[in-house]
Amino acid sequence: DSPSPRTWLVDGDSIYLGLGEGEVEVGDEFTIFREAVGVVDIDGERLLGYHVDALGWAVVREVDGESSIAEVRISNSEIRRGDRVIPRAAVHLDVPIKMTPDGIEGRIVFTPNYRTNMADGDYVYINRGLLHGFEVGSEVEVDVPGRLRKEVVSEKEVKTPDRVVAKMVLVDVKSDSAVAFVVAAKRELEIGDRVRATTRRLASR
């Protein structure tokens, strides 16, 4: 709950947590999140894991018997009563960029926040991970396969080159899935786009 009369809660609002003495202390920090959404493979048959919407974080200001009062410090989205909390983990911002040329080609399978198209600075989920030759820091790219076209003069069919439309870095890698940060994109990315190990090194970041 919250002492604020607003339906949606944001930065600076106080919230009540269902955690009290012996469970939390003043200064404890919590990530606020909404229910997990299952992420399935592109064929819709295999569950790869769960996506959780991280809405922001809060710090405990007062502790009472069976509850406590916390302040919302950062809100990435509207927070509502009933959203859940978990102890806030340290965020590692530095990711060493690596080449993993043996990584097996995969697909984009999920775009967070219910968006259908993603671009620079966004995150996408792919259906490849440690079992497929990738690791945290792996550079990957989204490529569009070339197509057969008729050459006007000779009237022969020729295949156009594959075209790289995005560069990404894997920032969280599990056994058979990964989260990729979109470094640069020439067009909006969509579920089903083909992902492969990068063929050209990204600039150091």
Short mmCIF file of C-alpha atoms in Angstrom, two decimals:
data_model
loop_
_atom_site.label_atom_id
_atom_site.label_comp_id
_atom_site.label_asym_id
_atom_site.label_seq_id
_atom_site.Cartn_x
_atom_site.Cartn_y
_atom_site.Cartn_z
CA ASP A 1 0.00 0.00 0.00
CA SER A 2 0.97 3.68 0.09
CA PRO A 3 -0.09 6.79 2.00
CA SER A 4 -0.30 8.53 -1.38
CA PRO A 5 -3.84 8.74 -2.83
CA ARG A 6 -2.50 8.27 -6.37
CA THR A 7 -3.22 5.07 -8.29
CA TRP A 8 0.26 5.06 -9.87
CA LEU A 9 3.32 5.63 -7.68
CA VAL A 10 6.55 7.31 -8.81
CA ASP A 11 9.87 8.72 -7.58
CA GLY A 12 9.69 10.21 -4.09
CA ASP A 13 6.46 8.45 -3.06
CA SER A 14 6.35 6.47 0.17
CA ILE A 15 5.21 2.86 0.05
CA TYR A 16 4.34 0.27 2.67
CA LEU A 17 6.13 -3.07 2.47
CA GLY A 18 4.82 -6.27 4.03
CA LEU A 19 8.19 -6.82 5.71
CA GLY A 20 8.85 -5.80 9.29
CA GLU A 21 11.22 -6.20 12.22
CA GLY A 22 13.66 -9.07 11.79
CA GLU A 23 13.08 -9.08 8.02
CA VAL A 24 14.39 -5.67 6.92
CA GLU A 25 16.49 -2.83 8.28
CA VAL A 26 16.59 0.90 7.59
CA GLY A 27 18.70 1.44 4.48
CA ASP A 28 17.86 -1.87 2.81
CA GLU A 29 17.22 -1.49 -0.92
CA PHE A 30 14.63 -3.40 -2.95
CA THR A 31 13.93 -3.77 -6.65
CA ILE A 32 10.24 -3.34 -7.45
CA PHE A 33 8.96 -5.70 -10.14
CA ARG A 34 5.82 -7.02 -11.77
CA GLU A 35 4.84 -10.63 -12.46
CA ALA A 36 7.09 -12.81 -14.59
CA VAL A 37 6.15 -13.48 -18.23
CA GLY A 38 7.17 -16.75 -19.85
CA VAL A 39 9.60 -16.46 -22.79
CA VAL A 40 9.17 -19.23 -25.34
CA ASP A 41 11.28 -20.18 -28.33
CA ILE A 42 10.38 -18.98 -31.80
CA ASP A 43 8.40 -22.16 -32.50
CA GLY A 44 6.31 -21.60 -29.35
CA GLU A 45 7.08 -25.07 -27.98
CA ARG A 46 10.05 -24.59 -25.63
CA LEU A 47 10.04 -22.40 -22.50
CA LEU A 48 13.38 -20.55 -22.32
CA GLY A 49 12.77 -18.70 -19.06
CA TYR A 50 10.90 -15.72 -17.65
CA HIS A 51 11.01 -11.99 -18.19
CA VAL A 52 10.41 -9.75 -15.18
CA ASP A 53 9.49 -6.07 -15.55
CA ALA A 54 11.80 -4.12 -13.20
CA LEU A 55 9.75 -1.02 -12.38
CA GLY A 56 12.30 0.76 -10.17
CA TRP A 57 13.79 0.52 -6.70
CA ALA A 58 13.11 1.76 -3.18
CA VAL A 59 15.00 2.17 0.09
CA VAL A 60 13.60 1.37 3.55
CA ARG A 61 13.19 4.49 5.75
CA GLU A 62 11.30 3.14 8.80
CA VAL A 63 10.69 -0.34 10.22
CA ASP A 64 7.66 -1.21 12.36
CA GLY A 65 6.43 -4.51 13.78
CA GLU A 66 5.05 -6.31 10.74
CA SER A 67 5.64 -3.73 8.04
CA SER A 68 7.97 -0.96 6.96
CA ILE A 69 7.94 2.32 5.05
CA ALA A 70 10.17 2.73 2.01
CA GLU A 71 10.78 5.59 -0.43
CA VAL A 72 10.69 5.04 -4.18
CA ARG A 73 14.06 6.34 -5.39
CA ILE A 74 13.83 5.51 -9.09
CA SER A 75 10.78 4.51 -11.13
CA ASN A 76 11.24 3.26 -14.69
CA SER A 77 7.51 2.77 -15.09
CA GLU A 78 4.33 3.39 -13.12
CA ILE A 79 4.29 1.42 -9.83
CA ARG A 80 1.03 0.17 -8.40
CA ARG A 81 -0.14 -1.47 -5.19
CA GLY A 82 0.42 -5.21 -5.36
CA ASP A 83 3.72 -5.01 -7.24
CA ARG A 84 6.40 -7.17 -5.67
CA VAL A 85 9.87 -6.51 -4.24
CA ILE A 86 13.13 -8.43 -4.04
CA PRO A 87 16.48 -7.40 -2.49
CA ARG A 88 18.28 -5.12 -4.93
CA ALA A 89 21.41 -6.61 -6.49
CA ALA A 90 24.42 -4.60 -7.58
CA VAL A 91 24.38 -3.77 -11.29
CA HIS A 92 27.60 -4.37 -13.22
CA LEU A 93 27.85 -1.77 -15.96
CA ASP A 94 31.18 -2.88 -17.45
CA VAL A 95 30.92 -5.80 -19.87
CA PRO A 96 34.14 -7.01 -21.57
CA ILE A 97 33.44 -7.29 -25.31
CA LYS A 98 34.47 -10.62 -26.86
CA MET A 99 34.54 -12.34 -30.22
CA THR A 100 32.84 -15.76 -30.24
CA PRO A 101 32.97 -16.77 -33.90
CA ASP A 102 31.81 -20.34 -33.19
CA GLY A 103 28.48 -19.18 -31.77
CA ILE A 104 25.50 -20.89 -33.40
CA GLU A 105 22.96 -18.77 -35.29
CA GLY A 106 19.68 -18.04 -33.48
CA ARG A 107 16.65 -15.74 -33.39
CA ILE A 108 15.19 -12.85 -31.42
CA VAL A 109 12.39 -14.42 -29.38
CA PHE A 110 11.16 -11.67 -27.03
CA THR A 111 11.01 -7.88 -26.76
CA PRO A 112 10.38 -6.46 -23.25
CA ASN A 113 7.65 -4.01 -22.23
CA TYR A 114 5.18 -5.47 -24.73
CA ARG A 115 6.75 -3.57 -27.61
CA THR A 116 6.81 -5.09 -31.07
CA ASN A 117 9.83 -3.16 -32.39
CA MET A 118 13.16 -2.37 -30.70
CA ALA A 119 16.03 -0.01 -31.58
CA ASP A 120 19.28 1.50 -30.20
CA GLY A 121 19.61 1.23 -26.42
CA ASP A 122 16.91 -1.44 -26.06
CA TYR A 123 17.23 -5.04 -24.88
CA VAL A 124 16.03 -8.16 -26.69
CA TYR A 125 16.08 -11.86 -25.79
CA ILE A 126 17.60 -14.47 -28.09
CA ASN A 127 17.27 -18.27 -28.11
CA ARG A 128 20.99 -18.98 -27.89
CA GLY A 129 23.31 -19.12 -24.87
CA LEU A 130 26.23 -20.93 -23.25
CA LEU A 131 25.34 -24.24 -24.91
CA HIS A 132 25.63 -22.56 -28.30
CA GLY A 133 29.07 -20.99 -27.87
CA PHE A 134 28.13 -17.58 -26.46
CA GLU A 135 29.06 -15.82 -23.20
CA VAL A 136 28.64 -12.46 -21.48
CA GLY A 137 30.25 -9.85 -23.72
CA SER A 138 29.79 -11.78 -26.97
CA GLU A 139 29.23 -9.53 -29.95
CA VAL A 140 26.35 -10.56 -32.15
CA GLU A 141 24.64 -9.04 -35.15
CA VAL A 142 21.24 -9.17 -36.78
CA ASP A 143 21.46 -9.94 -40.45
CA VAL A 144 18.89 -10.06 -43.23
CA PRO A 145 19.53 -12.82 -45.77
CA GLY A 146 20.03 -11.81 -49.38
CA ARG A 147 17.30 -12.51 -51.93
CA LEU A 148 17.21 -13.69 -55.52
CA ARG A 149 16.75 -10.85 -57.99
CA LYS A 150 16.65 -10.79 -61.78
CA GLU A 151 19.55 -8.88 -63.33
CA VAL A 152 17.95 -6.64 -65.97
CA VAL A 153 20.61 -6.85 -68.70
CA SER A 154 21.55 -10.54 -68.52
CA GLU A 155 18.13 -11.65 -67.24
CA LYS A 156 19.93 -14.03 -64.87
CA GLU A 157 18.85 -14.51 -61.27
CA VAL A 158 21.48 -13.26 -58.83
CA LYS A 159 21.54 -13.40 -55.03
CA THR A 160 21.97 -10.09 -53.21
CA PRO A 161 24.40 -10.02 -50.23
CA ASP A 162 23.32 -10.62 -46.65
CA ARG A 163 22.83 -7.26 -44.92
CA VAL A 164 23.75 -6.53 -41.27
CA VAL A 165 21.05 -4.30 -39.73
CA ALA A 166 22.07 -4.27 -36.04
CA LYS A 167 25.01 -4.81 -33.69
CA MET A 168 24.41 -6.12 -30.15
CA VAL A 169 26.32 -7.30 -27.06
CA LEU A 170 25.13 -10.13 -24.80
CA VAL A 171 24.85 -8.85 -21.22
CA ASP A 172 23.21 -11.85 -19.51
CA VAL A 173 23.70 -15.40 -20.77
CA LYS A 174 22.03 -18.61 -19.58
CA SER A 175 22.40 -22.14 -20.90
CA ASP A 176 20.05 -21.74 -23.87
CA SER A 177 19.04 -18.07 -23.89
CA ALA A 178 20.56 -14.60 -23.53
CA VAL A 179 19.72 -10.92 -23.13
CA ALA A 180 21.28 -8.69 -25.79
CA PHE A 181 21.83 -4.92 -25.56
CA VAL A 182 21.26 -3.18 -28.90
CA VAL A 183 24.33 -1.02 -29.61
CA ALA A 184 23.32 0.17 -33.08
CA ALA A 185 20.40 -0.61 -35.37
CA LYS A 186 19.67 0.52 -38.93
CA ARG A 187 16.03 -0.52 -38.64
CA GLU A 188 13.60 -1.61 -35.93
CA LEU A 189 14.21 -5.14 -34.66
CA GLU A 190 11.44 -7.71 -34.51
CA ILE A 191 10.75 -11.14 -33.06
CA GLY A 192 12.08 -13.72 -35.52
CA ASP A 193 15.03 -11.65 -36.75
CA ARG A 194 18.15 -13.79 -37.35
CA VAL A 195 21.08 -13.37 -34.93
CA ARG A 196 24.63 -14.61 -35.50
CA ALA A 197 28.12 -14.13 -34.06
CA THR A 198 29.50 -10.84 -35.34
CA THR A 199 31.88 -10.91 -38.27
CA ARG A 200 33.47 -7.54 -37.56
CA ARG A 201 34.73 -6.18 -34.22
CA LEU A 202 32.72 -3.39 -32.58
CA ALA A 203 34.57 -0.28 -31.43
CA SER A 204 35.79 -0.52 -27.82
CA ARG A 205 33.20 0.71 -25.29
#
